[in-house]
Short mmCIF file of C-alpha atoms in Angstrom, two decimals:
data_model
loop_
_atom_site.label_atom_id
_atom_site.label_comp_id
_atom_site.label_asym_id
_atom_site.label_seq_id
_atom_site.Cartn_x
_atom_site.Cartn_y
_atom_site.Cartn_z
CA MET X 1 90.12 91.38 -33.01
CA PRO X 2 86.63 89.80 -32.93
CA ALA X 3 85.88 87.11 -30.39
CA PRO X 4 85.94 83.55 -31.76
CA PRO X 5 82.62 81.73 -32.13
CA ALA X 6 81.67 80.07 -28.85
CA ASP X 7 81.03 76.70 -30.48
CA VAL X 8 84.59 76.31 -31.83
CA ASP X 9 87.07 75.40 -29.11
CA ASP X 10 90.85 75.05 -29.13
CA VAL X 11 90.67 71.35 -30.05
CA ASP X 12 88.42 72.16 -33.03
CA ARG X 13 90.92 74.84 -34.09
CA ALA X 14 93.76 72.31 -33.85
CA ILE X 15 91.79 69.86 -36.00
CA VAL X 16 91.06 72.57 -38.57
CA ALA X 17 94.72 73.62 -38.62
CA ALA X 18 95.84 70.03 -39.20
CA LEU X 19 93.33 69.61 -42.03
CA VAL X 20 94.38 72.91 -43.61
CA ALA X 21 97.97 71.65 -43.60
CA ASP X 22 96.95 68.28 -45.07
CA GLY X 23 93.33 67.62 -45.98
CA ARG X 24 94.08 63.92 -46.47
CA THR X 25 95.19 63.38 -42.86
CA SER X 26 93.52 60.28 -41.43
CA TYR X 27 91.31 60.43 -38.34
CA THR X 28 93.91 58.29 -36.57
CA ASP X 29 96.69 60.77 -37.34
CA LEU X 30 94.44 63.70 -36.41
CA GLY X 31 93.73 62.02 -33.09
CA LYS X 32 97.44 61.65 -32.41
CA GLN X 33 98.03 65.31 -33.26
CA VAL X 34 95.29 66.64 -30.99
CA GLY X 35 95.43 63.97 -28.27
CA LEU X 36 91.98 62.45 -28.79
CA PRO X 37 90.69 58.98 -29.73
CA THR X 38 89.99 58.41 -33.43
CA SER X 39 86.22 58.09 -32.88
CA THR X 40 86.08 61.43 -31.03
CA VAL X 41 88.04 63.17 -33.79
CA HIS X 42 85.70 61.67 -36.39
CA GLN X 43 82.68 63.04 -34.49
CA ARG X 44 84.28 66.48 -34.15
CA VAL X 45 85.16 66.63 -37.86
CA ARG X 46 81.60 65.62 -38.77
CA ARG X 47 80.21 68.39 -36.50
CA LEU X 48 82.61 70.94 -38.00
CA GLU X 49 81.36 69.92 -41.46
CA GLN X 50 77.71 70.11 -40.39
CA ARG X 51 78.20 73.59 -38.90
CA GLY X 52 79.92 74.79 -42.06
CA VAL X 53 83.30 75.40 -40.43
CA LEU X 54 84.78 72.82 -42.79
CA LYS X 55 83.21 73.51 -46.17
CA GLY X 56 85.06 70.92 -48.21
CA TYR X 57 88.35 69.38 -49.16
CA THR X 58 90.32 70.21 -52.26
CA ALA X 59 93.33 69.23 -54.32
CA VAL X 60 96.15 71.65 -55.11
CA VAL X 61 96.48 71.66 -58.90
CA ASP X 62 99.38 72.52 -61.19
CA HIS X 63 97.45 74.40 -63.88
CA GLU X 64 100.42 74.46 -66.25
CA ALA X 65 100.56 70.67 -66.16
CA LEU X 66 96.88 70.67 -67.17
CA GLY X 67 97.60 72.89 -70.17
CA LEU X 68 96.30 76.10 -68.57
CA PRO X 69 99.47 78.18 -68.13
CA LEU X 70 97.81 81.58 -68.57
CA SER X 71 95.99 83.07 -65.58
CA ALA X 72 94.37 86.48 -65.42
CA ILE X 73 92.47 88.60 -62.96
CA VAL X 74 89.47 90.16 -64.71
CA SER X 75 87.57 93.01 -63.08
CA VAL X 76 84.04 93.48 -64.36
CA THR X 77 81.65 96.42 -64.24
CA PRO X 78 78.04 96.12 -65.48
CA PHE X 79 77.09 98.32 -68.42
CA ASP X 80 73.84 99.17 -66.64
CA PRO X 81 74.28 99.59 -62.87
CA SER X 82 70.49 99.69 -62.42
CA ALA X 83 70.06 96.21 -63.96
CA PRO X 84 69.56 93.19 -61.67
CA ASP X 85 72.80 92.03 -60.06
CA ASP X 86 72.98 88.61 -61.71
CA VAL X 87 76.47 88.74 -63.21
CA PRO X 88 77.66 85.54 -61.45
CA GLU X 89 74.70 83.62 -62.83
CA ARG X 90 75.28 84.98 -66.34
CA LEU X 91 78.95 84.01 -66.22
CA GLY X 92 78.26 80.51 -64.91
CA THR X 93 78.57 79.05 -68.41
CA VAL X 94 82.07 80.46 -69.02
CA ALA X 95 84.13 77.43 -68.00
CA GLU X 96 87.43 79.33 -67.84
CA VAL X 97 86.17 81.47 -64.94
CA GLU X 98 87.56 79.62 -61.93
CA SER X 99 86.56 82.08 -59.19
CA CYS X 100 84.21 85.04 -58.84
CA TRP X 101 84.37 87.52 -55.97
CA SER X 102 81.94 90.36 -55.25
CA VAL X 103 84.04 93.40 -54.37
CA ALA X 104 83.73 96.96 -53.12
CA GLY X 105 85.20 99.67 -55.32
CA GLU X 106 84.86 100.70 -58.93
CA GLU X 107 84.29 97.16 -60.17
CA SER X 108 81.44 94.93 -59.08
CA TYR X 109 83.19 91.57 -59.42
CA VAL X 110 86.70 90.22 -59.80
CA LEU X 111 87.23 86.95 -61.66
CA LEU X 112 90.09 84.48 -61.82
CA VAL X 113 90.37 83.12 -65.37
CA ARG X 114 92.67 80.28 -66.47
CA THR X 115 93.27 79.44 -70.10
CA GLU X 116 95.67 77.98 -72.64
CA THR X 117 96.90 80.94 -74.70
CA PRO X 118 96.61 84.72 -75.06
CA GLY X 119 94.35 84.16 -78.07
CA ARG X 120 92.03 81.97 -76.00
CA LEU X 121 92.05 84.64 -73.27
CA GLU X 122 90.80 87.15 -75.84
CA ASP X 123 87.95 84.79 -76.73
CA VAL X 124 87.10 84.26 -73.05
CA LEU X 125 87.07 88.02 -72.41
CA ALA X 126 84.67 88.48 -75.33
CA ALA X 127 82.45 85.74 -73.89
CA ILE X 128 82.53 87.38 -70.44
CA ARG X 129 81.61 90.79 -71.88
CA HIS X 130 78.79 89.32 -73.98
CA ALA X 131 77.30 86.91 -71.40
CA GLY X 132 77.71 89.25 -68.43
CA GLN X 133 76.85 92.51 -70.23
CA VAL X 134 79.91 93.99 -68.53
CA ALA X 135 83.03 95.99 -69.24
CA THR X 136 86.28 94.25 -68.32
CA ARG X 137 89.73 95.26 -67.09
CA THR X 138 92.29 92.48 -67.28
CA THR X 139 95.58 91.85 -65.48
CA VAL X 140 97.63 88.91 -66.74
CA ILE X 141 99.42 87.00 -63.98
CA LEU X 142 103.12 86.59 -64.80
CA SER X 143 104.08 84.32 -61.90
CA THR X 144 102.65 83.09 -58.61
CA PRO X 145 105.17 83.22 -55.74
CA PHE X 146 102.47 81.74 -53.48
CA GLU X 147 98.76 81.01 -53.72
CA GLY X 148 96.19 79.73 -51.26
CA ARG X 149 98.44 80.55 -48.34
CA ARG X 150 97.45 78.33 -45.47
CA ARG X 151 96.73 80.25 -42.31
CA THR X 152 96.11 78.31 -39.16
CA PRO X 153 93.07 79.35 -37.15
#
């Protein structure tokens, strides 16, 4: 197991863990959880943000409630492997692509796509193939037992 970065101590890890559990936790409540005054916690959180340990705060969304019940994992492989590797930039205009990961293996990238219907997924796949100049392999997600599992540092 690699050694932890020297500039992140146990108190910082406790603050990060508390924010992972609930990103809306107040500085006062964080202070109570880690045993520090509110002003000190505020300073530590600000430093964690500045150092890039805390990259942002997000909401957990029910995609079905937003009318996006169909999710798919789409693996993409460029038609021309010698072409510049700019697939993420070329797919930036496809709004249904929620996430893009560069991966090792047969594919170059794996995408998370969310959409309304199977017909709309077909349209999105065509747009991905055209804009990205890629071949696709799609896996439709049937259910999500868990997602974004929170792991404490």
